[in-house]
Short mmCIF file of C-alpha atoms and ligand atoms in Angstrom, two decimals:
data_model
loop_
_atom_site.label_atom_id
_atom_site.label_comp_id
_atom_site.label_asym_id
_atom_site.label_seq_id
_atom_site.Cartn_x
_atom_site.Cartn_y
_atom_site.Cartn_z
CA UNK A 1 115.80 -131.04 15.21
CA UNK A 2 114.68 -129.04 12.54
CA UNK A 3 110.56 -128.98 11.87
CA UNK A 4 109.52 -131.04 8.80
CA UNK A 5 110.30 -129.56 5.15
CA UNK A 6 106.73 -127.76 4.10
CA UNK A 7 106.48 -124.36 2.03
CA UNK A 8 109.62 -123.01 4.84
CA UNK A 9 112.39 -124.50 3.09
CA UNK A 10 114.90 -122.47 5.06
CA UNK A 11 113.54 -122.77 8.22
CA UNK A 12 112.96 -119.30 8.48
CA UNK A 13 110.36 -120.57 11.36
CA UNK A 14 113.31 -121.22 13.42
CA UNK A 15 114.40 -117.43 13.27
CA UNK A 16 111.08 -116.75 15.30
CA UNK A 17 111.14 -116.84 19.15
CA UNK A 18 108.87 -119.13 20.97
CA UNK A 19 106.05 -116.93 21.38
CA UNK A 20 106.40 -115.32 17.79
CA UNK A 21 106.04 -119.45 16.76
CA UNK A 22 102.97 -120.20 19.19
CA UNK A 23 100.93 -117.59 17.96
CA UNK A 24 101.60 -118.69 13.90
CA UNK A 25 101.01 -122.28 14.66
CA UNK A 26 97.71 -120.81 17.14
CA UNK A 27 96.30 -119.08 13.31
CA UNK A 28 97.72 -121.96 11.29
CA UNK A 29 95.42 -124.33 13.28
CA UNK A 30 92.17 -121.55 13.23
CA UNK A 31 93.20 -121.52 9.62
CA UNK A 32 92.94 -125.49 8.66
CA UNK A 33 90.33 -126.15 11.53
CA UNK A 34 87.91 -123.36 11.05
CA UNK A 35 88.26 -121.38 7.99
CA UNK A 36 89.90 -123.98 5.08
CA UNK A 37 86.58 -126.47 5.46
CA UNK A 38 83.99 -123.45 4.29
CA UNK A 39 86.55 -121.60 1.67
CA UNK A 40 85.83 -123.24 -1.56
CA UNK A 41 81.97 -122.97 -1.01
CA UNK A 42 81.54 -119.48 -0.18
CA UNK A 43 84.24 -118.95 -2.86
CA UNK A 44 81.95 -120.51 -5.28
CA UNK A 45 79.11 -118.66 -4.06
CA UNK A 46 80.66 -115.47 -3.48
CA UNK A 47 79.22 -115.26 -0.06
CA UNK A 48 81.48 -113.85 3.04
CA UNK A 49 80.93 -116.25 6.29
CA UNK A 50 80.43 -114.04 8.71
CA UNK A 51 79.74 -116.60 11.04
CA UNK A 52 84.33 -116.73 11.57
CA UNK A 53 84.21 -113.03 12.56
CA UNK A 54 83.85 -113.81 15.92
CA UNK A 55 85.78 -116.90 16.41
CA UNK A 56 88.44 -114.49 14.51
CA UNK A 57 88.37 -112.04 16.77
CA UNK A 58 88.98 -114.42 19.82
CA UNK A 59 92.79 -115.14 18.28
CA UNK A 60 93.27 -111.54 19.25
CA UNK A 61 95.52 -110.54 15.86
CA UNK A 62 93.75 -107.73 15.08
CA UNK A 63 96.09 -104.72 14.78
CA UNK A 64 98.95 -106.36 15.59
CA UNK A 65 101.52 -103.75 14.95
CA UNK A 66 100.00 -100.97 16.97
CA UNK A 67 100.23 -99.91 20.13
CA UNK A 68 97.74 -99.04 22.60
CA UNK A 69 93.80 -98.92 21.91
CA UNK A 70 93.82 -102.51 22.87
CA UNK A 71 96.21 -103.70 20.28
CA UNK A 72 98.80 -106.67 20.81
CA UNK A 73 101.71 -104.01 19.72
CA UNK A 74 104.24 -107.19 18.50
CA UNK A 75 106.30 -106.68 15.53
CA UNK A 76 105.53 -105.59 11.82
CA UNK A 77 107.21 -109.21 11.44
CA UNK A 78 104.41 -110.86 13.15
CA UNK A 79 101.63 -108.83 11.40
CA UNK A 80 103.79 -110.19 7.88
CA UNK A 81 103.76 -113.84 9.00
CA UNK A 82 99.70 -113.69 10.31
CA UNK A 83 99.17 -112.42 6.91
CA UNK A 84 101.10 -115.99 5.33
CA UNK A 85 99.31 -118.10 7.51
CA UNK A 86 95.70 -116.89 6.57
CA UNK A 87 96.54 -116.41 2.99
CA UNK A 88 98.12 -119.77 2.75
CA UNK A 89 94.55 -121.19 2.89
CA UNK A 90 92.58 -118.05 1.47
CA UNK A 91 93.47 -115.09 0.00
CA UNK A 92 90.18 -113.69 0.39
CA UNK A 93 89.97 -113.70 4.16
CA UNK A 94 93.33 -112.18 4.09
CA UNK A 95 92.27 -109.53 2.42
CA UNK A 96 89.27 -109.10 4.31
CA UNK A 97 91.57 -109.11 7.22
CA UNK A 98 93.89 -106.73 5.26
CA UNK A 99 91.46 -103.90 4.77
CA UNK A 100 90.27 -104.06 7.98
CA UNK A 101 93.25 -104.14 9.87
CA UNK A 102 95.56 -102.55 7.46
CA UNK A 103 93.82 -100.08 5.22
CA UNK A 104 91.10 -99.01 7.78
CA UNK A 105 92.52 -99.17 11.41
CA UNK A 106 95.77 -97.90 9.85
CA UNK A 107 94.33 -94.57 8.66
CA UNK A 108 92.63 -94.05 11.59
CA UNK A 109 95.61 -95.08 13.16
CA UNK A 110 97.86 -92.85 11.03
CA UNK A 111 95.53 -89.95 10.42
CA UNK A 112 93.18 -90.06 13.11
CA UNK A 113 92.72 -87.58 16.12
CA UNK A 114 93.27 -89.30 19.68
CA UNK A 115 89.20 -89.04 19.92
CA UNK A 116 88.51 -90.16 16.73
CA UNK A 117 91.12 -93.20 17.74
CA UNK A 118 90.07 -93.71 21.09
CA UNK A 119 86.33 -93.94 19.50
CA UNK A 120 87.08 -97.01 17.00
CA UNK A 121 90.25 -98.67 17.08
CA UNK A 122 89.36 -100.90 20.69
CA UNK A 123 86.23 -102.09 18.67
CA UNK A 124 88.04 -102.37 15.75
CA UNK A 125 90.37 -104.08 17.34
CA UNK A 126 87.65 -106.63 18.74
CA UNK A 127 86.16 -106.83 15.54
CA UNK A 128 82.77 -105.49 16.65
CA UNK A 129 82.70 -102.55 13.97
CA UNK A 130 84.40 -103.73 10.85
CA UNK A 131 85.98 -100.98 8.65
CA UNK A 132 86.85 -100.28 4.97
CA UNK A 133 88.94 -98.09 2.66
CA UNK A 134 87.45 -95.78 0.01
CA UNK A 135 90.63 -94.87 -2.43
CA UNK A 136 90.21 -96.30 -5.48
CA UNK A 137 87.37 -94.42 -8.34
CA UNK A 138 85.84 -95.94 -11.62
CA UNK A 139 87.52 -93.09 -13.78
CA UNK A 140 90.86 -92.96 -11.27
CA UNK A 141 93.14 -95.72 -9.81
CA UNK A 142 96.85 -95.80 -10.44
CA UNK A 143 96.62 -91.73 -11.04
CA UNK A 144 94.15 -91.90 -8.25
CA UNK A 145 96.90 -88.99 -6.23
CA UNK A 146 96.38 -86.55 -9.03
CA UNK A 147 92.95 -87.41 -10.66
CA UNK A 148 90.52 -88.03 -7.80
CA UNK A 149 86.94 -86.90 -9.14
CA UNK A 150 85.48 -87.37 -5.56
CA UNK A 151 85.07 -83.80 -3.91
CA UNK A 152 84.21 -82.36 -0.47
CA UNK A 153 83.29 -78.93 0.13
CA UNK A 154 82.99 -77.52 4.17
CA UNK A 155 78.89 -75.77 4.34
CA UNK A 156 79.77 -74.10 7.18
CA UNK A 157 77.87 -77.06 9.01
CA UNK A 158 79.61 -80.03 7.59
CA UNK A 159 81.71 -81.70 4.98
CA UNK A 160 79.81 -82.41 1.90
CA UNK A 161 81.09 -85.42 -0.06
CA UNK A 162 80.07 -86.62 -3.67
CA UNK A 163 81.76 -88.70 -5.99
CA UNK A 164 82.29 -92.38 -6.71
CA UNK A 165 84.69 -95.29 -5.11
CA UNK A 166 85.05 -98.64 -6.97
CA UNK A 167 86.19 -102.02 -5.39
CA UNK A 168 86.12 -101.02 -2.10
CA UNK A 169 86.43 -104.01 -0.10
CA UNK A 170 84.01 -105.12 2.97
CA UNK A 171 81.80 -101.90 2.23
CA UNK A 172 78.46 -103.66 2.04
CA UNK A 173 79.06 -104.36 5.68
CA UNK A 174 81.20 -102.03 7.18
CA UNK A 175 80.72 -100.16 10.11
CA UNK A 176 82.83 -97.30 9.25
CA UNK A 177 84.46 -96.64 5.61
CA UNK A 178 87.15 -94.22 5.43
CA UNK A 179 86.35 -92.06 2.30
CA UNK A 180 89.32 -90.05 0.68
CA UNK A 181 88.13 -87.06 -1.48
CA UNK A 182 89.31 -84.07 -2.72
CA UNK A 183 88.64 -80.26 -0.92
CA UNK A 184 86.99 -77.91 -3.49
CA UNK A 185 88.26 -74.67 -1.75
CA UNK A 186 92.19 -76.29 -1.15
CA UNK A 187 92.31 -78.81 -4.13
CA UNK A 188 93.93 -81.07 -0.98
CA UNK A 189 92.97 -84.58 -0.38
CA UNK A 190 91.02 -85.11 2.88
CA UNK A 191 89.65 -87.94 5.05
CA UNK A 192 86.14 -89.10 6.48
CA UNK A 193 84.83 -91.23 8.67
CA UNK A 194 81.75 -92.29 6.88
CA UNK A 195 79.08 -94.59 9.49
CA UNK A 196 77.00 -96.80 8.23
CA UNK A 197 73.93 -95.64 7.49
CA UNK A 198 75.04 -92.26 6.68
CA UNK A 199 71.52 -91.74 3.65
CA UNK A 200 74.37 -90.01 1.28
CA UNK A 201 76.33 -93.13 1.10
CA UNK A 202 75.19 -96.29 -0.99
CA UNK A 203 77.43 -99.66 -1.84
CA UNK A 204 76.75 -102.23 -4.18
CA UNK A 205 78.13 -105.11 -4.40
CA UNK A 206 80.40 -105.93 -7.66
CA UNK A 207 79.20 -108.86 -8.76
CA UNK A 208 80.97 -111.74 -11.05
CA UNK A 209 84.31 -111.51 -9.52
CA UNK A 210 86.76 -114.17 -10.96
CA UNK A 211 89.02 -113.66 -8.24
CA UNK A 212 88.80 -113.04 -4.73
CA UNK A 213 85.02 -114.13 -4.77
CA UNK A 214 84.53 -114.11 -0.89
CA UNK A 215 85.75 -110.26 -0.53
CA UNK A 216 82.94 -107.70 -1.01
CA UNK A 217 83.52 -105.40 -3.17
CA UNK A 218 81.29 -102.20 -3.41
CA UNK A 219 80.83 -99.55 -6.10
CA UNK A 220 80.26 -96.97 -3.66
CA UNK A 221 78.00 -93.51 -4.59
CA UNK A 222 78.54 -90.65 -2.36
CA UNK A 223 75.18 -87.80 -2.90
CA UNK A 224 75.93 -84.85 -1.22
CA UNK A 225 77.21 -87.24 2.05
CA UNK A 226 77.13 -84.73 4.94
CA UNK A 227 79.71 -85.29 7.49
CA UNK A 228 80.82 -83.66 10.37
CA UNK A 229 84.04 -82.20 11.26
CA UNK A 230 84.74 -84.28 14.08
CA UNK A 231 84.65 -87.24 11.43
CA UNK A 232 87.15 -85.70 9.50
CA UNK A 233 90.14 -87.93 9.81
CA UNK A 234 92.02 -84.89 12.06
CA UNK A 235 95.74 -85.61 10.86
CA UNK A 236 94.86 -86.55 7.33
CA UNK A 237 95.98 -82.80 5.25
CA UNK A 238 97.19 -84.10 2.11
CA UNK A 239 97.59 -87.35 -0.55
CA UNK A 240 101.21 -87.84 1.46
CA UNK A 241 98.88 -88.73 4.37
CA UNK A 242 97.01 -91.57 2.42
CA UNK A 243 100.10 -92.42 1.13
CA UNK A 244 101.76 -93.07 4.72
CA UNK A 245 99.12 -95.79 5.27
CA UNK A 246 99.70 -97.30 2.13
CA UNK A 247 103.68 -97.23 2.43
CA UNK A 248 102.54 -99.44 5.65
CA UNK A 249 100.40 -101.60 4.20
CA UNK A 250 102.21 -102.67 0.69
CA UNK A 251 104.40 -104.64 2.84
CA UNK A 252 101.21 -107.07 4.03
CA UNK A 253 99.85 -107.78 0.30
CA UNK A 254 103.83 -108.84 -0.45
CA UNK A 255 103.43 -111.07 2.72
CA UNK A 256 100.11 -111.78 1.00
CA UNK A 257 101.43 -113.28 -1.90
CA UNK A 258 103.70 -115.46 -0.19
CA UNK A 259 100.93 -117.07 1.78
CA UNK A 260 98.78 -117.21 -1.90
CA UNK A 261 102.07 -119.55 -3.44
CA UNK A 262 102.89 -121.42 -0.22
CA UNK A 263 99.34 -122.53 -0.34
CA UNK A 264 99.32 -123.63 -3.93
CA UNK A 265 102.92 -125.23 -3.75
CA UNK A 266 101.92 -127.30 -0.11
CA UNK A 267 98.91 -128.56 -2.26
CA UNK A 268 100.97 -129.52 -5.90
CA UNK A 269 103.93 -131.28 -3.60
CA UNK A 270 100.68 -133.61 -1.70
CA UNK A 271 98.89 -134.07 -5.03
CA UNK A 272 102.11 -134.85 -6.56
CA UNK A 273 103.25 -137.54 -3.46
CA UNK A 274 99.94 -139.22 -3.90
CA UNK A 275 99.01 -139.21 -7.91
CA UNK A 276 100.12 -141.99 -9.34
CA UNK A 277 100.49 -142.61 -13.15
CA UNK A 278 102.57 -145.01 -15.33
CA UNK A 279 102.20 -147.20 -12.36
CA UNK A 280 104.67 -144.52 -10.06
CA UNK A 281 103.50 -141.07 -7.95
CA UNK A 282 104.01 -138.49 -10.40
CA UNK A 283 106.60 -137.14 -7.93
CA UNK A 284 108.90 -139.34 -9.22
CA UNK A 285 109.18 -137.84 -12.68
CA UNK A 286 111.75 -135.25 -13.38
CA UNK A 287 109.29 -132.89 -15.30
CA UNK A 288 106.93 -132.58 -11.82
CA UNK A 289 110.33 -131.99 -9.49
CA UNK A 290 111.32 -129.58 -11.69
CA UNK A 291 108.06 -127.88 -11.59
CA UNK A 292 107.99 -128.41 -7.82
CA UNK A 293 111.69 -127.09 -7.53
CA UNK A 294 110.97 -123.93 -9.83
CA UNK A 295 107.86 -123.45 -6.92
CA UNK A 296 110.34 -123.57 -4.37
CA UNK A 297 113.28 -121.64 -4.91
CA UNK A 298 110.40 -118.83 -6.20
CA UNK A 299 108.68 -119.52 -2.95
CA UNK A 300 111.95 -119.35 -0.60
CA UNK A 301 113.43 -116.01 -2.33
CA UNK A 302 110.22 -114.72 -1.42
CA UNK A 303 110.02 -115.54 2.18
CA UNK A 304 113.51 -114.29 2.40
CA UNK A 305 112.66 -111.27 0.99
CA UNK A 306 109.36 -110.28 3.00
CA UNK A 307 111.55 -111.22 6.17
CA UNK A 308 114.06 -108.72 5.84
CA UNK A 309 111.48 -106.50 4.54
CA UNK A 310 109.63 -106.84 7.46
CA UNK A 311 112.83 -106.29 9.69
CA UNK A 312 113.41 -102.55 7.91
CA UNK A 313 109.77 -101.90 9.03
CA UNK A 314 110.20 -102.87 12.55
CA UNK A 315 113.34 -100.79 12.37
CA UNK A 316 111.35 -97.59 11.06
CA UNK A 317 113.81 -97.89 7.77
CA UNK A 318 110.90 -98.64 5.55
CA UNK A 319 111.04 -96.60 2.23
CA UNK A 320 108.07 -96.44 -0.58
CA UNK A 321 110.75 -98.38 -2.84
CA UNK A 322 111.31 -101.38 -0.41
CA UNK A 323 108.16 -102.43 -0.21
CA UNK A 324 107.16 -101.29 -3.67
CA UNK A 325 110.01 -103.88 -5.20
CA UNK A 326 108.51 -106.90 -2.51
CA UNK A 327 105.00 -106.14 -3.76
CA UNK A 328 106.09 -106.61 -7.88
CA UNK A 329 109.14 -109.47 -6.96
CA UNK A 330 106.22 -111.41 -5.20
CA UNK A 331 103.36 -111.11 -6.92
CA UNK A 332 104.71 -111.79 -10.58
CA UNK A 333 106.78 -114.88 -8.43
CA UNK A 334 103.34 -115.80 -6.98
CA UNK A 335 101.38 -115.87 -10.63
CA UNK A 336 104.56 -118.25 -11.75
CA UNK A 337 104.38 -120.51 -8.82
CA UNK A 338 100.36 -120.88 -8.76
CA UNK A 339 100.36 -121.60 -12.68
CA UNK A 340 102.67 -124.14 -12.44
CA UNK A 341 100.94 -126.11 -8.94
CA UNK A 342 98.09 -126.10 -11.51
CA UNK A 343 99.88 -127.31 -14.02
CA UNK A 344 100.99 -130.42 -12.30
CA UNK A 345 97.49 -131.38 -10.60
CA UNK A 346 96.65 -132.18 -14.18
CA UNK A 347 92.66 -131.75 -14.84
CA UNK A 348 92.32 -131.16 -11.61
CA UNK A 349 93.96 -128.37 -11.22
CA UNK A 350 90.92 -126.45 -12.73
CA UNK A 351 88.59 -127.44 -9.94
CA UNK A 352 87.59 -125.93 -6.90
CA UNK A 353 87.69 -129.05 -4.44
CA UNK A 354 91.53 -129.19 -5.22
CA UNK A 355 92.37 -125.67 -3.69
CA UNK A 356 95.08 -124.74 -6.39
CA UNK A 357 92.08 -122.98 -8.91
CA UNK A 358 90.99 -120.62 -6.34
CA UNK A 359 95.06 -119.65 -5.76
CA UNK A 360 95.72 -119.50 -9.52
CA UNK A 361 92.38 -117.21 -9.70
CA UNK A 362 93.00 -115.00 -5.90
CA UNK A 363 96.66 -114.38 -7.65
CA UNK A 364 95.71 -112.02 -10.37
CA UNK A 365 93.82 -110.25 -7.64
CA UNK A 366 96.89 -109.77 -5.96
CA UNK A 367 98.42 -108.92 -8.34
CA UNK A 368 96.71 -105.60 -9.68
CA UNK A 369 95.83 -104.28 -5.87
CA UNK A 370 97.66 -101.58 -3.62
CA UNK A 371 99.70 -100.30 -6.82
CA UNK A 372 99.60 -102.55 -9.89
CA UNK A 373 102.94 -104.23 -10.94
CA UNK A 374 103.79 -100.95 -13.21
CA UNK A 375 103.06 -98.25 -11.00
CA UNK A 376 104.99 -99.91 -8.20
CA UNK A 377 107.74 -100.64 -10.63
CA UNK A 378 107.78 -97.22 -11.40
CA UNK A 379 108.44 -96.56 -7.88
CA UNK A 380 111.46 -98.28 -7.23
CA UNK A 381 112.49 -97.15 -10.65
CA UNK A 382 112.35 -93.16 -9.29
CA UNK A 383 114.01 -94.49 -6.65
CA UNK A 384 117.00 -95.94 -8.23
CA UNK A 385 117.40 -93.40 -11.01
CA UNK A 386 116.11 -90.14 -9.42
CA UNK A 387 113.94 -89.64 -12.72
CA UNK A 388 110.18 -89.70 -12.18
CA UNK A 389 108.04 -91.53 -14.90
CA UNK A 390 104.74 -90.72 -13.33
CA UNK A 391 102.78 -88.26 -15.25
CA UNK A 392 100.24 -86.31 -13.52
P1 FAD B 401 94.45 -98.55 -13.98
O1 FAD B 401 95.03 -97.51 -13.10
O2 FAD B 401 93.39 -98.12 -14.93
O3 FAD B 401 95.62 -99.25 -14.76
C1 FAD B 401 95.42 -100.06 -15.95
C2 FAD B 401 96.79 -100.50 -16.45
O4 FAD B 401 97.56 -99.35 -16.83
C3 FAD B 401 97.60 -101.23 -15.38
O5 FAD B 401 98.35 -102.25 -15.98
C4 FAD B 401 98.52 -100.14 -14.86
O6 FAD B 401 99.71 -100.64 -14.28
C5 FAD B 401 98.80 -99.36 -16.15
N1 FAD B 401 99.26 -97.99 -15.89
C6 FAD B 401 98.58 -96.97 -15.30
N2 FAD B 401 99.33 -95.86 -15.25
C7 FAD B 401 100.53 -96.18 -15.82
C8 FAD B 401 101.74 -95.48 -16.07
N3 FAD B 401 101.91 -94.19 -15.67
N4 FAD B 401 102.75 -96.13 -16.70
C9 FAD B 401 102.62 -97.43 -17.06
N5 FAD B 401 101.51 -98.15 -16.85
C10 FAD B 401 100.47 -97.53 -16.24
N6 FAD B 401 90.87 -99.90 -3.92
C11 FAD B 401 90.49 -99.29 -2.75
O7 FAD B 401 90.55 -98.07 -2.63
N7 FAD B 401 90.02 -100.02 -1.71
C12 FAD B 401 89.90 -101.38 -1.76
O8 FAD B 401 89.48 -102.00 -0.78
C13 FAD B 401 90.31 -102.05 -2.97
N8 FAD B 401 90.18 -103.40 -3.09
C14 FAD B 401 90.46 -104.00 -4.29
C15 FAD B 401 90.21 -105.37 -4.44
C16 FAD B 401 90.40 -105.99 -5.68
C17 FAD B 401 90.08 -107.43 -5.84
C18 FAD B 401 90.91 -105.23 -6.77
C19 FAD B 401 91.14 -105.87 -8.11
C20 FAD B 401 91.17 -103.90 -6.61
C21 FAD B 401 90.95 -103.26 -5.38
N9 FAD B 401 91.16 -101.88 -5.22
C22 FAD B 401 90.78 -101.25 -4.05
C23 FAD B 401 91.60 -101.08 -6.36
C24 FAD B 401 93.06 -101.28 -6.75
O9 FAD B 401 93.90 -100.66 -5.83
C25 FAD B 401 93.22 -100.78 -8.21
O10 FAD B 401 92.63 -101.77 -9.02
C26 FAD B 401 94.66 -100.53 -8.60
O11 FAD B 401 95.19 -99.43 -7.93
C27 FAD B 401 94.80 -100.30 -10.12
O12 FAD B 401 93.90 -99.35 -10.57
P2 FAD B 401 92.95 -99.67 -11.83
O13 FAD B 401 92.37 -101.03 -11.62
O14 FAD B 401 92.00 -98.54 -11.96
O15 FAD B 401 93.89 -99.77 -13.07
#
């Protein structure tokens, strides 16, 4: 028997063995029961509720793909379809979930020493100490590899950082915030561990967000930030470095996107089913299905997609390029299939209550984070043609 038709048209579910199933449907339920009531709220209010960080960290899916420090260590697969479920009812606690998991345990992870792992990643894990993921500047973000302003210079005691970070997400709160900057003396990008608290490190909070209203973001201003050398990320010599956590993590904002349209196109179908007009559900009219269909086949070549491209990861035949194309294919698909679930919910489709606005809003987000749609076009396109369009 197969399950009932929702946003898994191909039954892509059924490729999943029993335990890979138990834990979706275990954050599916977390998901609807927990975190979908509060959403629209602290979206509209732009407030995180920290009061699911705990109940979060029970589900133990935390740092999925890695293995040891206390990590599950299931598939890259698994990590992909977590990151469906929870964006499938908000994007913003996906990405909250992102940087931490992804962007911050992954450098460590990536780059860090065996102390400096052995010191965070089982808390991380646990979500006691919550991290974050200083790339992006105000002057520098697409050319961030070449044109980082944000400098450290060794005093013979520690690491001196200065410089600014913009959008940084979760650094209001975070317990450690992995700062990238550039070494005076070597003109090579380096690493930190910054701790909270550190009196050379201040975040604000970016305020009037249109998108993504529940992540904290933080304009971040690093004043001579001392540091030590045993909070230097250890492995971490060059850009490549920060690049090898990104390469990782592209593939989870694809998976992203496909949770941001499943969401949107589960809501349109149930508006549609129930809306009645001219005396019939509007589900009956051609225009909607065709709308609905246009959702769906967008929806379904993108699950398809993030499924295989999950499989090269798990089979350590991940290139830059594979993931780049899933992170462009899916979110332009995503901004298509969101626009038109608000396009059939009518009026309604422009309020908060109905779910859709926040998707057609948390999309453009998507769309412009971990490599815009150009730069990561660009990507596949120096891949394919062996000519490099990046200037630097
Ligand atoms: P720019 O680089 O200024 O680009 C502007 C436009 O020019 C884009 O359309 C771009 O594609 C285009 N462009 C640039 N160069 C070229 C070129 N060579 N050829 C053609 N077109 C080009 N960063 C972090 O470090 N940590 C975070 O936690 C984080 N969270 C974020 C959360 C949100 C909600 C957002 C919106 C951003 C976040 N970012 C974060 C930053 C994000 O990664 C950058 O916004 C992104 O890399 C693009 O940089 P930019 O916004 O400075 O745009």
């Amino acid at each position: 028997d197969l399950p009932p038709i929702d946003g898994d048209f191909y039954n892509l579910d059924l490729k999943l063995t029993e335990e890979q199933r138990e834990l979706q449907l275990k954050v599916r339920n977390f998901m609807e029961d927990e975190v979908r009531p509060l959403v629209n709220d602290h979206w509209n209010r732009a407030k995180f509720p920290f009061e699911i960080v705990e109940k979060f960290a029970k589900l133990n899916i935390t740092g999925v793909p890695y293995e040891g420090y206390g990590c599950p260590n299931l598939s890259f697969l698994m990590e992909g379809i977590i990151a469906q479920e929870i964006a499938r009812v908000d994007v913003s606690i996906s990405t909250f979930f992102g940087v931490h998991s992804g962007l911050a345990m992954g450098s460590i992870y990536l780059c860090g020493s065996e102390e400096q792992k052995q010191e965070w990643l089982p808390k991380m894990q646990k979500l006691e100490k919550i991290g974050a993921f200083g790339l992006t500047e105000p002057n520098v973000g697409s050319g961030v590899a070449g044109g980082m302003e944000t400098t450290c210079k060794f005093d013979g005691e520690n690491w001196v950082i200065n410089g600014q970070k913009k959008w940084i997400g979760n650094a209001t709160f975070a317990d450690v915030i992995i700062i990238w900057a550039r070494d005076e003396d070597t003109n090579q990008v380096k690493g930190f561990l910054v701790r909270k608290g550190n009196p050379g490190f201040k975040a604000e909070k970016m305020e009037d967000k249109m998108a993504l209203r529940i992540v904290q973001n933080a304009l971040i201003t690093l004043t001579d930030c001392k540091v030590p050398e045993s909070d230097r990320l250890q492995n971490a010599n060059s850009f490549k470095d920060t690049a090898k956590v990104l390469r990782m993590t592209r593939a989870g904002v694809a998976w992203q996107a496909v949770g941001c349209a499943r969401g949107a196109y589960e809501s349109a179908l149930k508006y549609t089913k129930k809306r009645e007009q001219f005396g019939r559900p509007i589900a009956s009219y051609q225009l909607i299905q065709n709308h609905l269909v246009e959702m769906l086949s967008n929806l379904t070549a993108m699950q398809t997609m993030v499924f295989r491209l999950s499989e090269l990861q798990d089979q350590d035949i991940l290139k830059d390029e594979h993931a780049s194309l899933a992170k462009v294919f899916c979110s332009m698909r995503t901004r298509d299939v969101v626009s038109r679930a608000r396009e059939v919910l009518g009026g309604n489709g422009i309020l908060l209550e109905y779910d859709v606005a926040r998707f057609v809003a948390d999309a453009e987000a998507i769309y412009s984070y971990e490599g815009t749609k150009e730069i990561n076009s660009l990507i596949v396109g120096r891949a394919i043609t062996g000519y490099s369009a990046f200037v630097n």
